[in-house]
C-alpha cells in the first residue's frame, strides 16, 4: 500500500494539476474594458465591500439605542476594543482621541477586505494585491508627517530623527541614511508588504489545497488511493480557511497597532 501510494504521488508530481500563482489574483477586466474606469473582480469586491460596510455601520449608528441589542453591542465592543486595546494603549487617551477615527477606519476596512477571501461569491481578499495595502500605508505615512510638522516642526523633527542626540558624530555617516530611509521607505513598506504578503500567501495555500482536492478526488484514475488523499487535502483546505479568518483579524490588528505606533513616534518625547 505504501509503495502504491508513493508511486501515485510521484505520478501526480509529474502530471498533476497546474498550481495557482500570483497571476491568478489579477483577473481580467469585467466592466468598462479598455477605459480608464476598467473594473476587474478585485476592484468590484472592494467597491461592494466598502458600500456594505458603510451601509451596515450607518444603519447601526442610526438605530442605536441606549440599551444596545446584540448587534449594536457587538459593534460597540469592537470599537471599544480598537479604542482601548490599540489606540489608547499605544498613544494614551489625550493623543489617541485625535486619531481614533482613523485607526478605527483602518481596522474595520482591512478586516472586512481580508474576510472577502473566504466569503463565497468573492473568494478573493480585497487586500490580495499590493495597491490597497500601499494606500493604507501611504495614509499612515501622511498622517505621521502631518503630526510631526504640527507638534515639532518638520525641520526639527527630521533633525532629531536623522541625527539622534548622544551618538558620536562618526556614527552619523552610517546611521543617518538608515534613519532617513526608515522614515521615508521602511515603515510604509513594512506595513504594505506585511499585509499584502500574508493575505496572498494564505489564499494561495487554500487555493492549492482545493486544486489538489479536485485532482485526487475527480481527475486521479486510482480511486482507492485518490479518495483518501483527496479527503486529506479537502480537510486541509477547511482548516486553512478557518485559519485565514483568524489571519484576517490579526493582520487588521497588527496594521492598526503599527499605524498607531508610527504616528505616536512623531510626537515629541516628554
mmCIF file of N, CA and C in Angstrom, residues 79-187:
data_model
loop_
_atom_site.group_PDB
_atom_site.id
_atom_site.type_symbol
_atom_site.label_atom_id
_atom_site.label_comp_id
_atom_site.label_asym_id
_atom_site.label_seq_id
_atom_site.Cartn_x
_atom_site.Cartn_y
_atom_site.Cartn_z
ATOM 1 N N UNK A 79 -15.454 48.496 18.522
ATOM 2 C CA UNK A 79 -14.937 49.872 18.553
ATOM 3 C C UNK A 79 -14.198 50.137 19.868
ATOM 4 N N UNK A 80 -14.773 49.682 20.973
ATOM 5 C CA UNK A 80 -14.108 49.856 22.264
ATOM 6 C C UNK A 80 -12.803 49.069 22.328
ATOM 7 N N UNK A 81 -12.768 47.909 21.683
ATOM 8 C CA UNK A 81 -11.527 47.127 21.639
ATOM 9 C C UNK A 81 -10.437 47.909 20.907
ATOM 10 N N UNK A 82 -10.778 48.476 19.748
ATOM 11 C CA UNK A 82 -9.800 49.264 18.997
ATOM 12 C C UNK A 82 -9.378 50.484 19.808
ATOM 13 N N UNK A 83 -10.356 51.132 20.442
ATOM 14 C CA UNK A 83 -10.048 52.336 21.218
ATOM 15 C C UNK A 83 -9.139 52.046 22.415
ATOM 16 N N UNK A 84 -9.532 51.035 23.230
ATOM 17 C CA UNK A 84 -8.833 50.795 24.487
ATOM 18 C C UNK A 84 -7.572 49.956 24.319
ATOM 19 N N UNK A 85 -7.634 48.911 23.480
ATOM 20 C CA UNK A 85 -6.527 47.966 23.366
ATOM 21 C C UNK A 85 -5.513 48.328 22.288
ATOM 22 N N UNK A 86 -5.860 49.257 21.423
ATOM 23 C CA UNK A 86 -4.910 49.655 20.372
ATOM 24 C C UNK A 86 -4.549 51.129 20.519
ATOM 25 N N UNK A 87 -5.528 52.016 20.334
ATOM 26 C CA UNK A 87 -5.227 53.450 20.276
ATOM 27 C C UNK A 87 -4.773 53.977 21.634
ATOM 28 N N UNK A 88 -5.598 53.818 22.667
ATOM 29 C CA UNK A 88 -5.239 54.353 23.977
ATOM 30 C C UNK A 88 -4.054 53.606 24.584
ATOM 31 N N UNK A 89 -3.963 52.323 24.307
ATOM 32 C CA UNK A 89 -2.844 51.529 24.844
ATOM 33 C C UNK A 89 -1.509 52.022 24.298
ATOM 34 N N UNK A 90 -1.485 52.432 23.035
ATOM 35 C CA UNK A 90 -0.245 52.864 22.391
ATOM 36 C C UNK A 90 -0.002 54.359 22.581
ATOM 37 N N UNK A 91 -1.057 55.169 22.409
ATOM 38 C CA UNK A 91 -0.885 56.614 22.335
ATOM 39 C C UNK A 91 -1.337 57.359 23.582
ATOM 40 N N UNK A 92 -2.082 56.705 24.441
ATOM 41 C CA UNK A 92 -2.675 57.412 25.555
ATOM 42 C C UNK A 92 -3.990 58.051 25.144
ATOM 43 N N UNK A 93 -4.793 58.426 26.124
ATOM 44 C CA UNK A 93 -6.142 58.913 25.828
ATOM 45 C C UNK A 93 -6.122 60.279 25.154
ATOM 46 N N UNK A 94 -5.240 61.177 25.590
ATOM 47 C CA UNK A 94 -5.236 62.539 25.059
ATOM 48 C C UNK A 94 -4.856 62.540 23.582
ATOM 49 N N UNK A 95 -3.747 61.888 23.247
ATOM 50 C CA UNK A 95 -3.341 61.810 21.851
ATOM 51 C C UNK A 95 -4.278 60.903 21.054
ATOM 52 N N UNK A 96 -4.706 59.840 21.684
ATOM 53 C CA UNK A 96 -5.491 58.842 20.974
ATOM 54 C C UNK A 96 -6.812 59.350 20.450
ATOM 55 N N UNK A 97 -7.438 60.297 21.169
ATOM 56 C CA UNK A 97 -8.727 60.814 20.729
ATOM 57 C C UNK A 97 -8.642 61.470 19.358
ATOM 58 N N UNK A 98 -7.492 62.068 19.051
ATOM 59 C CA UNK A 98 -7.320 62.721 17.751
ATOM 60 C C UNK A 98 -7.299 61.724 16.600
ATOM 61 N N UNK A 99 -6.817 60.522 16.871
ATOM 62 C CA UNK A 99 -6.577 59.561 15.795
ATOM 63 C C UNK A 99 -7.484 58.334 15.874
ATOM 64 N N UNK A 100 -8.451 58.358 16.786
ATOM 65 C CA UNK A 100 -9.318 57.196 16.960
ATOM 66 C C UNK A 100 -10.113 56.894 15.695
ATOM 67 N N UNK A 101 -10.670 57.914 15.051
ATOM 68 C CA UNK A 101 -11.480 57.688 13.848
ATOM 69 C C UNK A 101 -10.638 57.057 12.739
ATOM 70 N N UNK A 102 -9.416 57.533 12.564
ATOM 71 C CA UNK A 102 -8.552 56.996 11.512
ATOM 72 C C UNK A 102 -8.190 55.538 11.773
ATOM 73 N N UNK A 103 -7.771 55.232 13.006
ATOM 74 C CA UNK A 103 -7.357 53.867 13.326
ATOM 75 C C UNK A 103 -8.538 52.910 13.248
ATOM 76 N N UNK A 104 -9.710 53.342 13.685
ATOM 77 C CA UNK A 104 -10.908 52.508 13.572
ATOM 78 C C UNK A 104 -11.241 52.242 12.104
ATOM 79 N N UNK A 105 -11.127 53.266 11.276
ATOM 80 C CA UNK A 105 -11.388 53.093 9.845
ATOM 81 C C UNK A 105 -10.416 52.100 9.230
ATOM 82 N N UNK A 106 -9.141 52.216 9.570
ATOM 83 C CA UNK A 106 -8.151 51.264 9.069
ATOM 84 C C UNK A 106 -8.493 49.845 9.511
ATOM 85 N N UNK A 107 -8.797 49.678 10.785
ATOM 86 C CA UNK A 107 -9.059 48.338 11.317
ATOM 87 C C UNK A 107 -10.268 47.705 10.650
ATOM 88 N N UNK A 108 -11.391 48.409 10.630
ATOM 89 C CA UNK A 108 -12.618 47.858 10.053
ATOM 90 C C UNK A 108 -12.443 47.570 8.561
ATOM 91 N N UNK A 109 -11.844 48.506 7.828
ATOM 92 C CA UNK A 109 -11.704 48.322 6.384
ATOM 93 C C UNK A 109 -10.799 47.152 6.054
ATOM 94 N N UNK A 110 -9.655 47.071 6.707
ATOM 95 C CA UNK A 110 -8.722 45.973 6.433
ATOM 96 C C UNK A 110 -9.340 44.639 6.832
ATOM 97 N N UNK A 111 -10.027 44.596 7.974
ATOM 98 C CA UNK A 111 -10.639 43.338 8.412
ATOM 99 C C UNK A 111 -11.702 42.864 7.426
ATOM 100 N N UNK A 112 -12.584 43.761 7.003
ATOM 101 C CA UNK A 112 -13.636 43.385 6.049
ATOM 102 C C UNK A 112 -13.028 42.995 4.709
ATOM 103 N N UNK A 113 -12.051 43.759 4.242
ATOM 104 C CA UNK A 113 -11.397 43.428 2.970
ATOM 105 C C UNK A 113 -10.703 42.073 3.042
ATOM 106 N N UNK A 114 -10.079 41.782 4.179
ATOM 107 C CA UNK A 114 -9.410 40.487 4.340
ATOM 108 C C UNK A 114 -10.408 39.330 4.337
ATOM 109 N N UNK A 115 -11.553 39.533 4.999
ATOM 110 C CA UNK A 115 -12.560 38.477 5.084
ATOM 111 C C UNK A 115 -13.143 38.110 3.726
ATOM 112 N N UNK A 116 -13.063 39.008 2.766
ATOM 113 C CA UNK A 116 -13.603 38.706 1.433
ATOM 114 C C UNK A 116 -12.929 37.482 0.826
ATOM 115 N N UNK A 117 -11.745 37.146 1.291
ATOM 116 C CA UNK A 117 -11.036 35.988 0.747
ATOM 117 C C UNK A 117 -11.681 34.658 1.077
ATOM 118 N N UNK A 118 -12.551 34.613 2.102
ATOM 119 C CA UNK A 118 -13.180 33.346 2.478
ATOM 120 C C UNK A 118 -14.698 33.413 2.355
ATOM 121 N N UNK A 119 -15.232 34.527 1.838
ATOM 122 C CA UNK A 119 -16.676 34.654 1.665
ATOM 123 C C UNK A 119 -17.067 34.064 0.313
ATOM 124 N N UNK A 120 -17.985 33.104 0.280
ATOM 125 C CA UNK A 120 -18.419 32.536 -1.008
ATOM 126 C C UNK A 120 -18.973 33.625 -1.932
ATOM 127 N N UNK A 121 -18.574 33.539 -3.186
ATOM 128 C CA UNK A 121 -19.007 34.528 -4.156
ATOM 129 C C UNK A 121 -17.968 35.585 -4.431
ATOM 130 N N UNK A 122 -17.125 35.882 -3.436
ATOM 131 C CA UNK A 122 -16.000 36.803 -3.663
ATOM 132 C C UNK A 122 -14.717 36.000 -3.849
ATOM 133 N N UNK A 123 -14.412 35.158 -2.839
ATOM 134 C CA UNK A 123 -13.291 34.219 -2.926
ATOM 135 C C UNK A 123 -11.960 34.881 -3.233
ATOM 136 N N UNK A 124 -11.837 36.143 -2.879
ATOM 137 C CA UNK A 124 -10.555 36.810 -3.061
ATOM 138 C C UNK A 124 -10.479 37.981 -2.088
ATOM 139 N N UNK A 125 -9.379 38.078 -1.368
ATOM 140 C CA UNK A 125 -9.212 39.170 -0.417
ATOM 141 C C UNK A 125 -8.984 40.473 -1.171
ATOM 142 N N UNK A 126 -9.672 41.513 -0.760
ATOM 143 C CA UNK A 126 -9.515 42.812 -1.422
ATOM 144 C C UNK A 126 -8.155 43.432 -1.151
ATOM 145 N N UNK A 127 -7.395 42.845 -0.225
ATOM 146 C CA UNK A 127 -6.031 43.305 0.057
ATOM 147 C C UNK A 127 -4.989 42.369 -0.541
ATOM 148 N N UNK A 128 -5.409 41.495 -1.461
ATOM 149 C CA UNK A 128 -4.504 40.491 -2.010
ATOM 150 C C UNK A 128 -3.634 41.019 -3.146
ATOM 151 N N UNK A 129 -3.782 42.280 -3.514
ATOM 152 C CA UNK A 129 -2.842 42.932 -4.421
ATOM 153 C C UNK A 129 -2.181 44.072 -3.663
ATOM 154 N N UNK A 130 -1.051 44.517 -4.131
ATOM 155 C CA UNK A 130 -0.234 45.451 -3.360
ATOM 156 C C UNK A 130 -0.833 46.851 -3.297
ATOM 157 N N UNK A 131 -1.757 47.179 -4.201
ATOM 158 C CA UNK A 131 -2.254 48.557 -4.293
ATOM 159 C C UNK A 131 -2.970 48.992 -3.021
ATOM 160 N N UNK A 132 -3.908 48.174 -2.546
ATOM 161 C CA UNK A 132 -4.713 48.568 -1.392
ATOM 162 C C UNK A 132 -3.871 48.683 -0.126
ATOM 163 N N UNK A 133 -3.030 47.708 0.229
ATOM 164 C CA UNK A 133 -2.155 47.896 1.386
ATOM 165 C C UNK A 133 -1.247 49.120 1.256
ATOM 166 N N UNK A 134 -0.800 49.420 0.031
ATOM 167 C CA UNK A 134 0.051 50.593 -0.171
ATOM 168 C C UNK A 134 -0.713 51.879 0.113
ATOM 169 N N UNK A 135 -1.981 51.936 -0.278
ATOM 170 C CA UNK A 135 -2.793 53.125 0.009
ATOM 171 C C UNK A 135 -2.952 53.315 1.514
ATOM 172 N N UNK A 136 -3.225 52.232 2.233
ATOM 173 C CA UNK A 136 -3.337 52.329 3.693
ATOM 174 C C UNK A 136 -2.013 52.807 4.305
ATOM 175 N N UNK A 137 -0.899 52.278 3.794
ATOM 176 C CA UNK A 137 0.411 52.659 4.331
ATOM 177 C C UNK A 137 0.729 54.122 4.041
ATOM 178 N N UNK A 138 0.388 54.597 2.840
ATOM 179 C CA UNK A 138 0.633 56.000 2.489
ATOM 180 C C UNK A 138 -0.219 56.920 3.358
ATOM 181 N N UNK A 139 -1.455 56.514 3.618
ATOM 182 C CA UNK A 139 -2.320 57.299 4.508
ATOM 183 C C UNK A 139 -1.675 57.428 5.890
ATOM 184 N N UNK A 140 -1.146 56.326 6.400
ATOM 185 C CA UNK A 140 -0.462 56.360 7.690
ATOM 186 C C UNK A 140 0.765 57.257 7.632
ATOM 187 N N UNK A 141 1.536 57.163 6.547
ATOM 188 C CA UNK A 141 2.738 57.977 6.397
ATOM 189 C C UNK A 141 2.400 59.465 6.365
ATOM 190 N N UNK A 142 1.375 59.835 5.596
ATOM 191 C CA UNK A 142 0.968 61.237 5.513
ATOM 192 C C UNK A 142 0.532 61.754 6.883
ATOM 193 N N UNK A 143 -0.250 60.947 7.597
ATOM 194 C CA UNK A 143 -0.695 61.357 8.925
ATOM 195 C C UNK A 143 0.491 61.491 9.874
ATOM 196 N N UNK A 144 1.446 60.605 9.729
ATOM 197 C CA UNK A 144 2.657 60.623 10.555
ATOM 198 C C UNK A 144 3.429 61.927 10.350
ATOM 199 N N UNK A 145 3.590 62.350 9.115
ATOM 200 C CA UNK A 145 4.330 63.575 8.827
ATOM 201 C C UNK A 145 3.528 64.817 9.213
ATOM 202 N N UNK A 146 2.215 64.789 9.063
ATOM 203 C CA UNK A 146 1.382 65.926 9.469
ATOM 204 C C UNK A 146 1.513 66.166 10.971
ATOM 205 N N UNK A 147 1.440 65.099 11.744
ATOM 206 C CA UNK A 147 1.572 65.224 13.196
ATOM 207 C C UNK A 147 2.960 65.735 13.567
ATOM 208 N N UNK A 148 3.981 65.225 12.897
ATOM 209 C CA UNK A 148 5.353 65.659 13.180
ATOM 210 C C UNK A 148 5.526 67.142 12.888
ATOM 211 N N UNK A 149 4.979 67.605 11.762
ATOM 212 C CA UNK A 149 5.095 69.020 11.397
ATOM 213 C C UNK A 149 4.328 69.895 12.385
ATOM 214 N N UNK A 150 3.170 69.431 12.849
ATOM 215 C CA UNK A 150 2.354 70.223 13.768
ATOM 216 C C UNK A 150 2.946 70.262 15.171
ATOM 217 N N UNK A 151 3.444 69.135 15.660
ATOM 218 C CA UNK A 151 3.878 69.031 17.045
ATOM 219 C C UNK A 151 5.320 69.478 17.266
ATOM 220 N N UNK A 152 6.196 69.235 16.298
ATOM 221 C CA UNK A 152 7.615 69.532 16.493
ATOM 222 C C UNK A 152 8.186 70.523 15.494
ATOM 223 N N UNK A 153 7.495 70.685 14.388
ATOM 224 C CA UNK A 153 8.108 71.416 13.283
ATOM 225 C C UNK A 153 8.866 70.416 12.436
ATOM 226 N N UNK A 154 8.644 70.448 11.131
ATOM 227 C CA UNK A 154 9.196 69.413 10.267
ATOM 228 C C UNK A 154 10.720 69.384 10.302
ATOM 229 N N UNK A 155 11.335 70.546 10.280
ATOM 230 C CA UNK A 155 12.798 70.617 10.293
ATOM 231 C C UNK A 155 13.361 70.052 11.585
ATOM 232 N N UNK A 156 12.771 70.433 12.697
ATOM 233 C CA UNK A 156 13.242 69.954 13.995
ATOM 234 C C UNK A 156 13.040 68.445 14.121
ATOM 235 N N UNK A 157 11.919 67.959 13.627
ATOM 236 C CA UNK A 157 11.636 66.529 13.708
ATOM 237 C C UNK A 157 12.638 65.715 12.893
ATOM 238 N N UNK A 158 12.888 66.137 11.648
ATOM 239 C CA UNK A 158 13.830 65.402 10.793
ATOM 240 C C UNK A 158 15.232 65.438 11.400
ATOM 241 N N UNK A 159 15.638 66.592 11.916
ATOM 242 C CA UNK A 159 16.973 66.691 12.518
ATOM 243 C C UNK A 159 17.101 65.764 13.723
ATOM 244 N N UNK A 160 16.047 65.705 14.534
ATOM 245 C CA UNK A 160 16.091 64.848 15.722
ATOM 246 C C UNK A 160 16.123 63.371 15.343
ATOM 247 N N UNK A 161 15.356 62.991 14.311
ATOM 248 C CA UNK A 161 15.287 61.585 13.918
ATOM 249 C C UNK A 161 16.534 61.131 13.168
ATOM 250 N N UNK A 162 17.038 61.983 12.298
ATOM 251 C CA UNK A 162 18.184 61.595 11.459
ATOM 252 C C UNK A 162 19.487 61.711 12.228
ATOM 253 N N UNK A 163 19.595 62.746 13.048
ATOM 254 C CA UNK A 163 20.802 62.939 13.852
ATOM 255 C C UNK A 163 20.440 62.731 15.324
ATOM 256 N N UNK A 164 20.369 61.475 15.709
ATOM 257 C CA UNK A 164 19.937 61.107 17.053
ATOM 258 C C UNK A 164 20.876 61.687 18.096
ATOM 259 N N UNK A 165 20.356 62.419 19.097
ATOM 260 C CA UNK A 165 21.225 63.012 20.120
ATOM 261 C C UNK A 165 21.989 61.947 20.903
ATOM 262 N N UNK A 166 23.209 62.305 21.285
ATOM 263 C CA UNK A 166 24.025 61.428 22.105
ATOM 264 C C UNK A 166 24.834 60.401 21.349
ATOM 265 N N UNK A 167 24.784 60.430 20.008
ATOM 266 C CA UNK A 167 25.531 59.475 19.197
ATOM 267 C C UNK A 167 26.829 60.134 18.726
ATOM 268 N N UNK A 168 27.972 59.458 18.822
ATOM 269 C CA UNK A 168 29.226 60.037 18.312
ATOM 270 C C UNK A 168 29.098 60.407 16.831
ATOM 271 N N UNK A 169 29.657 61.566 16.450
ATOM 272 C CA UNK A 169 29.412 62.081 15.096
ATOM 273 C C UNK A 169 29.891 61.152 13.988
ATOM 274 N N UNK A 170 30.971 60.348 14.139
ATOM 275 C CA UNK A 170 31.321 59.462 13.012
ATOM 276 C C UNK A 170 30.237 58.413 12.717
ATOM 277 N N UNK A 171 29.446 58.067 13.737
ATOM 278 C CA UNK A 171 28.392 57.070 13.549
ATOM 279 C C UNK A 171 27.295 57.605 12.642
ATOM 280 N N UNK A 172 27.124 58.942 12.610
ATOM 281 C CA UNK A 172 26.090 59.533 11.760
ATOM 282 C C UNK A 172 26.280 59.194 10.280
ATOM 283 N N UNK A 173 27.509 58.944 9.867
ATOM 284 C CA UNK A 173 27.778 58.618 8.461
ATOM 285 C C UNK A 173 27.010 57.372 8.051
ATOM 286 N N UNK A 174 26.903 56.422 8.955
ATOM 287 C CA UNK A 174 26.166 55.192 8.683
ATOM 288 C C UNK A 174 24.729 55.272 9.162
ATOM 289 N N UNK A 175 24.524 55.889 10.334
ATOM 290 C CA UNK A 175 23.204 55.861 10.962
ATOM 291 C C UNK A 175 22.198 56.792 10.282
ATOM 292 N N UNK A 176 22.631 57.986 9.902
ATOM 293 C CA UNK A 176 21.698 58.978 9.372
ATOM 294 C C UNK A 176 20.989 58.521 8.093
ATOM 295 N N UNK A 177 21.694 57.960 7.087
ATOM 296 C CA UNK A 177 20.966 57.470 5.912
ATOM 297 C C UNK A 177 19.969 56.368 6.241
ATOM 298 N N UNK A 178 20.320 55.498 7.206
ATOM 299 C CA UNK A 178 19.407 54.426 7.592
ATOM 300 C C UNK A 178 18.162 55.000 8.252
ATOM 301 N N UNK A 179 18.358 55.995 9.122
ATOM 302 C CA UNK A 179 17.220 56.623 9.799
ATOM 303 C C UNK A 179 16.302 57.331 8.805
ATOM 304 N N UNK A 180 16.894 58.027 7.846
ATOM 305 C CA UNK A 180 16.087 58.713 6.828
ATOM 306 C C UNK A 180 15.346 57.706 5.956
ATOM 307 N N UNK A 181 16.030 56.612 5.613
ATOM 308 C CA UNK A 181 15.387 55.575 4.817
ATOM 309 C C UNK A 181 14.230 54.945 5.584
ATOM 310 N N UNK A 182 14.397 54.788 6.889
ATOM 311 C CA UNK A 182 13.317 54.219 7.694
ATOM 312 C C UNK A 182 12.093 55.136 7.693
ATOM 313 N N UNK A 183 12.319 56.445 7.823
ATOM 314 C CA UNK A 183 11.211 57.391 7.859
ATOM 315 C C UNK A 183 10.439 57.416 6.549
ATOM 316 N N UNK A 184 11.157 57.356 5.425
ATOM 317 C CA UNK A 184 10.529 57.554 4.125
ATOM 318 C C UNK A 184 10.076 56.263 3.454
ATOM 319 N N UNK A 185 10.805 55.151 3.692
ATOM 320 C CA UNK A 185 10.569 53.930 2.914
ATOM 321 C C UNK A 185 10.226 52.723 3.779
ATOM 322 N N UNK A 186 11.060 52.462 4.784
ATOM 323 C CA UNK A 186 10.956 51.189 5.511
ATOM 324 C C UNK A 186 9.627 51.054 6.240
ATOM 325 N N UNK A 187 9.179 52.102 6.909
ATOM 326 C CA UNK A 187 7.930 51.995 7.668
ATOM 327 C C UNK A 187 6.718 51.761 6.768
#
